[in-house]
mmCIF file of C-alpha atoms in Angstrom:
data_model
loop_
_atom_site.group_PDB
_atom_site.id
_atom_site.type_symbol
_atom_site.label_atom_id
_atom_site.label_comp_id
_atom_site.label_asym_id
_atom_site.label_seq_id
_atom_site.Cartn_x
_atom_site.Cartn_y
_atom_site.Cartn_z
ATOM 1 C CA UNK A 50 38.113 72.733 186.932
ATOM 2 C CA UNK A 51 37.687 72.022 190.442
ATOM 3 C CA UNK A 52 34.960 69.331 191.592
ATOM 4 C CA UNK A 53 33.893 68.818 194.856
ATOM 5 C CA UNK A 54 31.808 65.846 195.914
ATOM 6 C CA UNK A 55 30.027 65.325 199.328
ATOM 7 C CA UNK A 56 33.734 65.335 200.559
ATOM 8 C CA UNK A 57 33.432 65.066 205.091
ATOM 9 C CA UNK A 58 36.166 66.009 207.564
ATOM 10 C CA UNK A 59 35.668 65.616 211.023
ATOM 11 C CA UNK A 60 38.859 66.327 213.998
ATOM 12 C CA UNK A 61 38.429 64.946 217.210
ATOM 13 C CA UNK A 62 39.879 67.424 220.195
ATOM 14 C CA UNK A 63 40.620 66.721 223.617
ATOM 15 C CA UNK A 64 38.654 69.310 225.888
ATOM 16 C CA UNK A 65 39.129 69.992 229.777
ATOM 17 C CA UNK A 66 38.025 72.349 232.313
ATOM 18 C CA UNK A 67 41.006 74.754 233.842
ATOM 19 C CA UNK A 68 42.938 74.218 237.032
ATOM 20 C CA UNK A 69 45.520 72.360 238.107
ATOM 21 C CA UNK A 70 43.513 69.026 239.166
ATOM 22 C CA UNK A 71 41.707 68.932 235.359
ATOM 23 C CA UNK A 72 44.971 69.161 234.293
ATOM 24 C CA UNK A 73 46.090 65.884 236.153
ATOM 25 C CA UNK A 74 42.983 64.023 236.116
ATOM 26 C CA UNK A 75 43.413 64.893 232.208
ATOM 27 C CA UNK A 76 46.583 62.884 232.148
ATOM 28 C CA UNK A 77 44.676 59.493 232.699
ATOM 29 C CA UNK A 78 41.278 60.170 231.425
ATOM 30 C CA UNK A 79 40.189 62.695 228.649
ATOM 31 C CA UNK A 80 37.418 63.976 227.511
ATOM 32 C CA UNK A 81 36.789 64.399 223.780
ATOM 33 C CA UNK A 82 34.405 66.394 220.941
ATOM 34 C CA UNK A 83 34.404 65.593 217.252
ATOM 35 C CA UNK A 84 34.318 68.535 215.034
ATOM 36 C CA UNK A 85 32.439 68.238 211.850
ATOM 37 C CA UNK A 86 34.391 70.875 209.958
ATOM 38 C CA UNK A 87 33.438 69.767 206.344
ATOM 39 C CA UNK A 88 30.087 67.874 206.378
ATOM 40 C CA UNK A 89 28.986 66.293 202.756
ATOM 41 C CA UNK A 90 30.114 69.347 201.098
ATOM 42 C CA UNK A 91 30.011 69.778 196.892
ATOM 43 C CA UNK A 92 30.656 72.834 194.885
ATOM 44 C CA UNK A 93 32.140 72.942 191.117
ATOM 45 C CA UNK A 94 34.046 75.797 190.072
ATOM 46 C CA UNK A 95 34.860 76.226 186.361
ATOM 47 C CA UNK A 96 38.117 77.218 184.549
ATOM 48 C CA UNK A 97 38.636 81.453 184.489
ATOM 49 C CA UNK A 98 36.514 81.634 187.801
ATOM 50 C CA UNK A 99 36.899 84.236 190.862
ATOM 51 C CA UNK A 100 34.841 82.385 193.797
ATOM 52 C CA UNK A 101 34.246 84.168 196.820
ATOM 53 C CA UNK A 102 34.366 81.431 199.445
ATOM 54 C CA UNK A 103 32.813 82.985 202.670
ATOM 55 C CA UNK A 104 31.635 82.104 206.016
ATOM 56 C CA UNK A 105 32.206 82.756 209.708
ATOM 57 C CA UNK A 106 35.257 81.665 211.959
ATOM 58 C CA UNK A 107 35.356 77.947 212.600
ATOM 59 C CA UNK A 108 32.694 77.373 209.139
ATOM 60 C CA UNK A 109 35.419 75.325 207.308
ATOM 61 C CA UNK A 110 36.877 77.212 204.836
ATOM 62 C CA UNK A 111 40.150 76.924 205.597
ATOM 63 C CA UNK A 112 39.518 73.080 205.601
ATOM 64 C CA UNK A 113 38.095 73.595 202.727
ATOM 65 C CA UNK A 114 41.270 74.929 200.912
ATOM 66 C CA UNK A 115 43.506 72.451 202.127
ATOM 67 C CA UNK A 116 42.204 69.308 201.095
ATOM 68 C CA UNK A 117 41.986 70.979 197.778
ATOM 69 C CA UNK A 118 45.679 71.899 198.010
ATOM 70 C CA UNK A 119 46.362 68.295 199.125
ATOM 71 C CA UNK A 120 47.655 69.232 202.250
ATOM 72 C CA UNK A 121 44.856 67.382 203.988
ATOM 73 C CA UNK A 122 42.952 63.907 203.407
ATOM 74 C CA UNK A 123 39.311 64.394 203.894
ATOM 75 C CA UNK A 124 37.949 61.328 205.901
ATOM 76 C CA UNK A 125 35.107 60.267 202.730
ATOM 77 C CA UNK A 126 34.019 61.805 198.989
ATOM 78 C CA UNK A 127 35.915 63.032 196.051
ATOM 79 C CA UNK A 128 37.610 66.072 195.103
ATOM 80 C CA UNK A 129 39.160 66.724 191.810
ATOM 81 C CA UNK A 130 41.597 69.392 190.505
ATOM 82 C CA UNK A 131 42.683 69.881 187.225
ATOM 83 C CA UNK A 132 42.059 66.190 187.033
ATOM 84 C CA UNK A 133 44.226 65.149 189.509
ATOM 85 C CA UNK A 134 43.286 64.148 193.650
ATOM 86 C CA UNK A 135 45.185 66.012 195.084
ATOM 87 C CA UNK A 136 46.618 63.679 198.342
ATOM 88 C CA UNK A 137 47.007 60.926 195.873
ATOM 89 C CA UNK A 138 48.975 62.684 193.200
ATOM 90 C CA UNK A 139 50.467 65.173 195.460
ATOM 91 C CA UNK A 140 53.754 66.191 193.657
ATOM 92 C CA UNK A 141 52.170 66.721 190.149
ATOM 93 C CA UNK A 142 49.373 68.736 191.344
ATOM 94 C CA UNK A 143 51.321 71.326 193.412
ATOM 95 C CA UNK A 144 52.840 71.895 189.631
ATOM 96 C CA UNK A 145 49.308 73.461 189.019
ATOM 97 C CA UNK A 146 48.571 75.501 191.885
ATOM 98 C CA UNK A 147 49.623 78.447 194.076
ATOM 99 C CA UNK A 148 48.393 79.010 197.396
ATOM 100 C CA UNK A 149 48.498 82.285 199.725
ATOM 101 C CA UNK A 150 47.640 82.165 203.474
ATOM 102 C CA UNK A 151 47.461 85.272 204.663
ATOM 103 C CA UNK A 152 48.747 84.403 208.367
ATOM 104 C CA UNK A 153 51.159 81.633 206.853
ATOM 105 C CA UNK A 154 54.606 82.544 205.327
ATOM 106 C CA UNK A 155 56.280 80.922 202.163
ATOM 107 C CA UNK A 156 59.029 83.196 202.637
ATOM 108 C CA UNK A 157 62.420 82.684 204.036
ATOM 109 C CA UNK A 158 62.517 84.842 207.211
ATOM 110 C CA UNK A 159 66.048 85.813 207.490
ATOM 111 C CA UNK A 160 67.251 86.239 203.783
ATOM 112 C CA UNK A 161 65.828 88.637 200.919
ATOM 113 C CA UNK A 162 62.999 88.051 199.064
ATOM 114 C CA UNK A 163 65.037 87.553 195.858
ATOM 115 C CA UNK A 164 66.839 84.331 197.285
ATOM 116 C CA UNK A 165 63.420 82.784 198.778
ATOM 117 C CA UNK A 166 62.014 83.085 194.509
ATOM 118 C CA UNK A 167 65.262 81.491 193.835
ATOM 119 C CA UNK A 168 64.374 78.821 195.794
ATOM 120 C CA UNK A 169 61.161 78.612 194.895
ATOM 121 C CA UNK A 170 62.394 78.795 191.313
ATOM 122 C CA UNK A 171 64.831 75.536 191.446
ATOM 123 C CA UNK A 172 62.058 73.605 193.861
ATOM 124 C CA UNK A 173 59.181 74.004 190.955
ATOM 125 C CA UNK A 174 62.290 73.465 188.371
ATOM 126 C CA UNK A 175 60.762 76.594 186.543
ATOM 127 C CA UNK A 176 62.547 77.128 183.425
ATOM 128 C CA UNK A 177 65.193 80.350 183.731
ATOM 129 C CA UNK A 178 63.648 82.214 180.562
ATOM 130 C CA UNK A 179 60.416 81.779 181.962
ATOM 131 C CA UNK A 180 61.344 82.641 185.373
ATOM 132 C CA UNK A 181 62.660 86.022 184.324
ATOM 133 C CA UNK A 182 59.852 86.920 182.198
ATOM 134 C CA UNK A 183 57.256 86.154 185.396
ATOM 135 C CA UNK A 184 59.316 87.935 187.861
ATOM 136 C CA UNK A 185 60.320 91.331 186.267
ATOM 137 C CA UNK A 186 56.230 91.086 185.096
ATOM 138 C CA UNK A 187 55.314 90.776 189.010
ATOM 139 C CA UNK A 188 57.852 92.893 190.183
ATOM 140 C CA UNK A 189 56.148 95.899 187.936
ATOM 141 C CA UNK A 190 52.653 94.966 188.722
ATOM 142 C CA UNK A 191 53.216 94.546 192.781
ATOM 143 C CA UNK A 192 55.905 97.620 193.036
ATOM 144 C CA UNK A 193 58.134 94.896 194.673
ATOM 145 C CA UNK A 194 61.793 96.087 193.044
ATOM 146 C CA UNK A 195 62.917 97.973 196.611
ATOM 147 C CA UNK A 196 61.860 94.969 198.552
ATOM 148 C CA UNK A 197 63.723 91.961 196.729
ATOM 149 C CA UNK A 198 66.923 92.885 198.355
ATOM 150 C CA UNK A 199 65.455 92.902 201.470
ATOM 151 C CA UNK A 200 65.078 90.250 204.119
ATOM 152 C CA UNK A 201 61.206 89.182 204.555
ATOM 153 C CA UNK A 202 61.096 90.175 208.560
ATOM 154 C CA UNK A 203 62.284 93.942 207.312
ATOM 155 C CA UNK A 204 59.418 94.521 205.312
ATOM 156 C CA UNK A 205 56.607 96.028 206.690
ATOM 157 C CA UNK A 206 53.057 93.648 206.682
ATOM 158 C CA UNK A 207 52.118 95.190 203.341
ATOM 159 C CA UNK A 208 55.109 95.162 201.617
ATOM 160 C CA UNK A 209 55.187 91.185 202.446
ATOM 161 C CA UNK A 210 51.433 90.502 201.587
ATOM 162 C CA UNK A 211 53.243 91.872 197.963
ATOM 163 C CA UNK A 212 55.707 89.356 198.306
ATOM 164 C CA UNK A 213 54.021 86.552 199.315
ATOM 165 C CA UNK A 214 51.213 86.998 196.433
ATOM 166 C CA UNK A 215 53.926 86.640 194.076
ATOM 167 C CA UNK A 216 56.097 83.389 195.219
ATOM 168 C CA UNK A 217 53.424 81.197 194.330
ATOM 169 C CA UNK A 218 52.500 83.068 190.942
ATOM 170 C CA UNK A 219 56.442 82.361 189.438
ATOM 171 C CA UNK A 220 55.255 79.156 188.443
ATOM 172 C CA UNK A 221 52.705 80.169 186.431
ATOM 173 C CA UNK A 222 49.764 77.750 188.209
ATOM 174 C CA UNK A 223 46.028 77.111 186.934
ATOM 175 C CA UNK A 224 44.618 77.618 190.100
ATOM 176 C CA UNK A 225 45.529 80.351 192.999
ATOM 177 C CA UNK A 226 44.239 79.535 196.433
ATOM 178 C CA UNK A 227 43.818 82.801 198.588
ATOM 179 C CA UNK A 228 43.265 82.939 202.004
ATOM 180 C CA UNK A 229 42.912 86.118 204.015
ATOM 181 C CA UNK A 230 45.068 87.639 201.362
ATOM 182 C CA UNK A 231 44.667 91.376 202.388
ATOM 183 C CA UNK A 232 44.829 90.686 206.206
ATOM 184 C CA UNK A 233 45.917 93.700 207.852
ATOM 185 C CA UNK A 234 47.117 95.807 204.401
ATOM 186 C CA UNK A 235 46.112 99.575 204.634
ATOM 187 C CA UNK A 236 43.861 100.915 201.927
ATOM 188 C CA UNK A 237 46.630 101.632 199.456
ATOM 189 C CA UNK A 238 48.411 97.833 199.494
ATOM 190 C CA UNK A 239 44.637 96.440 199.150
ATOM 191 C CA UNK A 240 43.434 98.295 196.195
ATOM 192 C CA UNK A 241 46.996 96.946 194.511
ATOM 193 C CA UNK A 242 46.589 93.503 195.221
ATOM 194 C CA UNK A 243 42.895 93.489 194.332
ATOM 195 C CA UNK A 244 43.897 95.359 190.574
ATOM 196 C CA UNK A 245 46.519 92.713 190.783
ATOM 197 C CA UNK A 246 44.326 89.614 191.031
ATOM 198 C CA UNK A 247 41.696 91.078 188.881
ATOM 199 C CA UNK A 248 44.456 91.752 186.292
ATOM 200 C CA UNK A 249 46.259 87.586 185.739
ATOM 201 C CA UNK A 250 42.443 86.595 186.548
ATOM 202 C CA UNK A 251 41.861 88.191 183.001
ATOM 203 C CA UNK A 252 45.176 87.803 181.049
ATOM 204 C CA UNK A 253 46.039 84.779 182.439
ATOM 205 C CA UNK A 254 43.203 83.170 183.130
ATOM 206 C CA UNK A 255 44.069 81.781 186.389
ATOM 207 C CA UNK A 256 41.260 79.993 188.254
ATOM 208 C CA UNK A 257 40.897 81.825 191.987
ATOM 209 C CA UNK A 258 39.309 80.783 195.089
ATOM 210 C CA UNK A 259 39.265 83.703 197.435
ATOM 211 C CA UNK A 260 38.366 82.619 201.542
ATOM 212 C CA UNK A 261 38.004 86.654 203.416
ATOM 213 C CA UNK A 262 35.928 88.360 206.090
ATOM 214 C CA UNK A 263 36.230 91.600 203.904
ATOM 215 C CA UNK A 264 33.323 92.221 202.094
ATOM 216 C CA UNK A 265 34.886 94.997 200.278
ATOM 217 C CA UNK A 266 37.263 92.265 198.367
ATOM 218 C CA UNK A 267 34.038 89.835 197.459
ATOM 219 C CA UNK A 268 32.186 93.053 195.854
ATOM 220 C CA UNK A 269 35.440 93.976 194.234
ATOM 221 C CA UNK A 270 37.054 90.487 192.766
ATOM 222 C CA UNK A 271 33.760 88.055 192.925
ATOM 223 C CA UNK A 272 30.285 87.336 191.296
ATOM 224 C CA UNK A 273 29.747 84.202 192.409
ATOM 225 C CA UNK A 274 29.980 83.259 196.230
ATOM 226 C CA UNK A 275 29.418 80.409 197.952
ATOM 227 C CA UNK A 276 28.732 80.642 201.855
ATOM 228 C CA UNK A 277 29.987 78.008 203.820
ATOM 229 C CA UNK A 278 28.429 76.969 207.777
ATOM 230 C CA UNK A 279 28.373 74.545 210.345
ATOM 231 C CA UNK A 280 30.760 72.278 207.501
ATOM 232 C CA UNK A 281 27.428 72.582 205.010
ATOM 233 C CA UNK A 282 27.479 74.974 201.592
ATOM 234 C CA UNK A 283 24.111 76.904 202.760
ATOM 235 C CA UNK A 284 24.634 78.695 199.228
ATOM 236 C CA UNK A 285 25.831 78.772 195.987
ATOM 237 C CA UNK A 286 24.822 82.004 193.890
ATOM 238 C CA UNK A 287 25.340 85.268 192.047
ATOM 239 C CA UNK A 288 26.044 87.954 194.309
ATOM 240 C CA UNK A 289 23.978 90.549 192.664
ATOM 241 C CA UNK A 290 20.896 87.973 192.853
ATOM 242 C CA UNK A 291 21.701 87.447 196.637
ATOM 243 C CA UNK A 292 21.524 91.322 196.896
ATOM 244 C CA UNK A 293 18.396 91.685 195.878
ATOM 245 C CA UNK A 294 16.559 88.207 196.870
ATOM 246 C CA UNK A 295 17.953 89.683 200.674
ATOM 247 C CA UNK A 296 16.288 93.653 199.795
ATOM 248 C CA UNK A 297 15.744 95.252 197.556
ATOM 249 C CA UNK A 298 15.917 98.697 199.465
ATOM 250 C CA UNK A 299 17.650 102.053 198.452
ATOM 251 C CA UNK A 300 20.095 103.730 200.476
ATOM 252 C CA UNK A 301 19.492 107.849 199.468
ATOM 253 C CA UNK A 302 22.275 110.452 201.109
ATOM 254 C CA UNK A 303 21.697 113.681 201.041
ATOM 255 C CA UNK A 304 23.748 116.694 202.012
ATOM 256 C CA UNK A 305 21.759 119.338 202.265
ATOM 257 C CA UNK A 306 22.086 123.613 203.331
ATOM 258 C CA UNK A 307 19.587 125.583 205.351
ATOM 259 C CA UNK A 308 16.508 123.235 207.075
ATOM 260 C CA UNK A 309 16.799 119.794 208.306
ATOM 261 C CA UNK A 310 14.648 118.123 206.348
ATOM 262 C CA UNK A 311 11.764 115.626 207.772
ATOM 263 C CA UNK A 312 12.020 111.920 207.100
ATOM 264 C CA UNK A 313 8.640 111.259 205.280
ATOM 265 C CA UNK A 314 6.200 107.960 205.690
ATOM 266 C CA UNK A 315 7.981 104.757 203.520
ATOM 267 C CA UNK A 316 11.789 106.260 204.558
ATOM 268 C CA UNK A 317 13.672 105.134 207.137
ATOM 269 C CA UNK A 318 16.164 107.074 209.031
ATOM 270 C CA UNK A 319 19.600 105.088 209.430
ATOM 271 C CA UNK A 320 22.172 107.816 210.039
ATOM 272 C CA UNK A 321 22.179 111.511 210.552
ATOM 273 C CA UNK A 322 25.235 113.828 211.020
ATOM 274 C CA UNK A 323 25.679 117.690 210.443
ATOM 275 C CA UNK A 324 23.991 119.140 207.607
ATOM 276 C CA UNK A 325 23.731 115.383 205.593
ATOM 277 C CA UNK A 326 21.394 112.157 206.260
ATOM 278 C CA UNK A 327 20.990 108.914 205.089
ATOM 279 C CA UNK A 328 17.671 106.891 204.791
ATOM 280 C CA UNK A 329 16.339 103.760 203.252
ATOM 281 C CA UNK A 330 13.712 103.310 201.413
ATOM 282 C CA UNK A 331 11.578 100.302 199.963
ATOM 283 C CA UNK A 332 11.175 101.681 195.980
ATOM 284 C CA UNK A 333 8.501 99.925 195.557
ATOM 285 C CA UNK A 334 6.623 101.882 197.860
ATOM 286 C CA UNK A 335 8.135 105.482 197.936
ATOM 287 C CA UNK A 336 10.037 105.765 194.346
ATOM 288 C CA UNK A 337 13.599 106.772 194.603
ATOM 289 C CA UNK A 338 12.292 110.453 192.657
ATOM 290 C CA UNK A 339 9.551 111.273 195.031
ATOM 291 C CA UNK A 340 11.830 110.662 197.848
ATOM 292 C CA UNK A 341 14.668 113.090 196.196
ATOM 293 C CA UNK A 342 11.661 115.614 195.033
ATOM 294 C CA UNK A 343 10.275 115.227 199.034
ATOM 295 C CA UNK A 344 13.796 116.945 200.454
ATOM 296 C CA UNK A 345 14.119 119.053 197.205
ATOM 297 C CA UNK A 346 10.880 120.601 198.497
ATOM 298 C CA UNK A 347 12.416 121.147 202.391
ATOM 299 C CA UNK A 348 15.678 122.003 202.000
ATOM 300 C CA UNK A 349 18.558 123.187 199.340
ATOM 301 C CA UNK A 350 20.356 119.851 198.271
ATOM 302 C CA UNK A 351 24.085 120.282 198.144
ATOM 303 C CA UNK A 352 25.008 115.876 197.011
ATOM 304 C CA UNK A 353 22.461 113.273 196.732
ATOM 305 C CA UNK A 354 23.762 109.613 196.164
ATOM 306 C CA UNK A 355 21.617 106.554 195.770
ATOM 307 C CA UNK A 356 23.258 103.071 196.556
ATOM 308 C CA UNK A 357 21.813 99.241 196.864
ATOM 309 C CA UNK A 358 22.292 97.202 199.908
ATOM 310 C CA UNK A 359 25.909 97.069 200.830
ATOM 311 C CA UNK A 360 27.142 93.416 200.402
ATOM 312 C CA UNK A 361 28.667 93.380 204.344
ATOM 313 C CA UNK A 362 24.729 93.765 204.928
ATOM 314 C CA UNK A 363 23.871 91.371 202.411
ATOM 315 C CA UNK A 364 26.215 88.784 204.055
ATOM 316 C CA UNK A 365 25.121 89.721 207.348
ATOM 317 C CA UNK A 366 21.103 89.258 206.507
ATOM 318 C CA UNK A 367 22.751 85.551 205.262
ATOM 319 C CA UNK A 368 24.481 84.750 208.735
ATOM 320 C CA UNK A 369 21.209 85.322 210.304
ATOM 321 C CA UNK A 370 19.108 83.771 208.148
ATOM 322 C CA UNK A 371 20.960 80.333 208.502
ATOM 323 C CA UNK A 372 21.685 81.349 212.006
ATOM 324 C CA UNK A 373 25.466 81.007 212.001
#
């Protein structure tokens, strides 16, 4: 279980205008803004969980994750993992956690993967039996037997994400810290690493706490989110009930042969290409089967698909809302 308790952070940064005479006159007197990057924050986040930790550049979430890691000391409040703080009892909690930053390596540039999980292996003092039954496990799961033999600046930035979600997962931690952990993978490496966090989330039961700007990894790994900005948690909720507290509109695409059809009063044109259209409609004016019967009635419907509110909109209505 992870607590979090009105826990503040604040970093104070030197600031100057450009040119060379800033530059000197910086030298002897500077200028100086404190940063409120966590402000009073608290959250709790059961055992088993998938939280989807989200908020705009500069919010605080990788803050966030590294006082919980114990990599930084937040200036006031409490935070609690597993029971432990984690900068005060720094060498027994890493025991308990893994940790994956997506622009960060844990790997050894300039020897193969298989020597940087040996050395990862003797560091957590992970028991040989039990280091052989977690690796040939990972290995199948994350396709990674053509890559252990290879040094980590080889592999392409795919075939690394692969790697670097399984160093911290030898060890067999309660709690998995991911942040950015699809950065830059094509479609292929992000539906694998998705299937794989879904997949020790459930047979493991491995508390995760994901920080990412895609939306498409919230709606596939979380249910519960919690939106971080300006160092404040704005909200703490169930996606779904976010989804439709922000509308509770219908998307309806049609492809269609012969006519165009006409958008009729209640719809809401929001794309149009060649022979298919999209609109959006509020059901509790125009239901979802008058709307289908309406273009039924114009045109010869090839496809129709109805869909809610996307959650990249959802999270987009949010950032407005709370103006961040």
């Amino acid at each position: 279980m992870i607590e979090f308790q009105n826990i503040c952070k604040t970093y104070r940064v030197a600031k100057r205008q450009a040119g060379f005479k800033n530059a000197v006159k910086s030298l002897f007197s500077r200028e100086y803004e404190t940063i409120h990057a966590l402000d009073n924050v608290s959250f709790r986040i059961e055992d088993g969980d998938i939280i989807g930790y989200i908020g705009p550049n500069g919010a605080g979430k990788s803050t966030t994750v590294k006082v919980m890691c114990g990599i930084l000391t937040p200036d006031s409040g409490v935070c609690v993992v597993n029971g432990k703080v984690p900068w005060k009892e720094r060498a027994a909690h890493v025991k308990d956690i893994g940790v994956v930053f997506g622009q960060r390596s844990q790997l050894w540039w300039d020897v193969p993967v298989i020597d940087s999980f040996e050395l990862l292996r003797d560091m957590y003092k992970i028991d040989e039996k039990r280091y052989r039954c977690n690796l040939d496990e990972l290995t199948r799961l994350l396709d990674l037997s053509e890559l252990l033999k290879t040094p980590a600046r080889n592999l392409s930035l795919g075939q690394r994400m692969r790697c670097e979600i399984a160093a911290p997962l030898l060890h067999d931690p309660k709690v998995l810290f991911l942040d950015e952990p699809t950065i830059g993978l094509d479609a292929v490496s992000k539906i694998a690493v998705r299937n794989f966090i879904k997949k020790i989330n459930e047979e493991k039961g491995t508390t995760i706490v994901l920080t990412t700007h895609d939306m498409l990894d919230i709606e596939a790994l979380t249910e519960h989110i919690l939106l971080l900005g300006h160092g404040k948690i704005l909200l703490d909720g169930n996606l779904e009930e976010l989804k439709r507290r922000t509308s509770t509109d219908k998307k309806i695409t049609v492809k269609y042969t012969g006519n165009v059809p006409e958008i009729s009063k209640g719809m809401k044109l929001t794309e149009s290409r060649e022979n298919q259209l999209t609109v959006s409609i509020d059901p509790r004016i125009v239901p979802v089967s008058a709307a289908i019967a309406a273009f039924a009635a114009q045109t010869d419907l090839l496809d129709v698909s109805v869909t809610d509110i996307s959650t990249e909109e959802v999270v987009a209505a949010l950032y407005k809302e709370y103006h961040i």
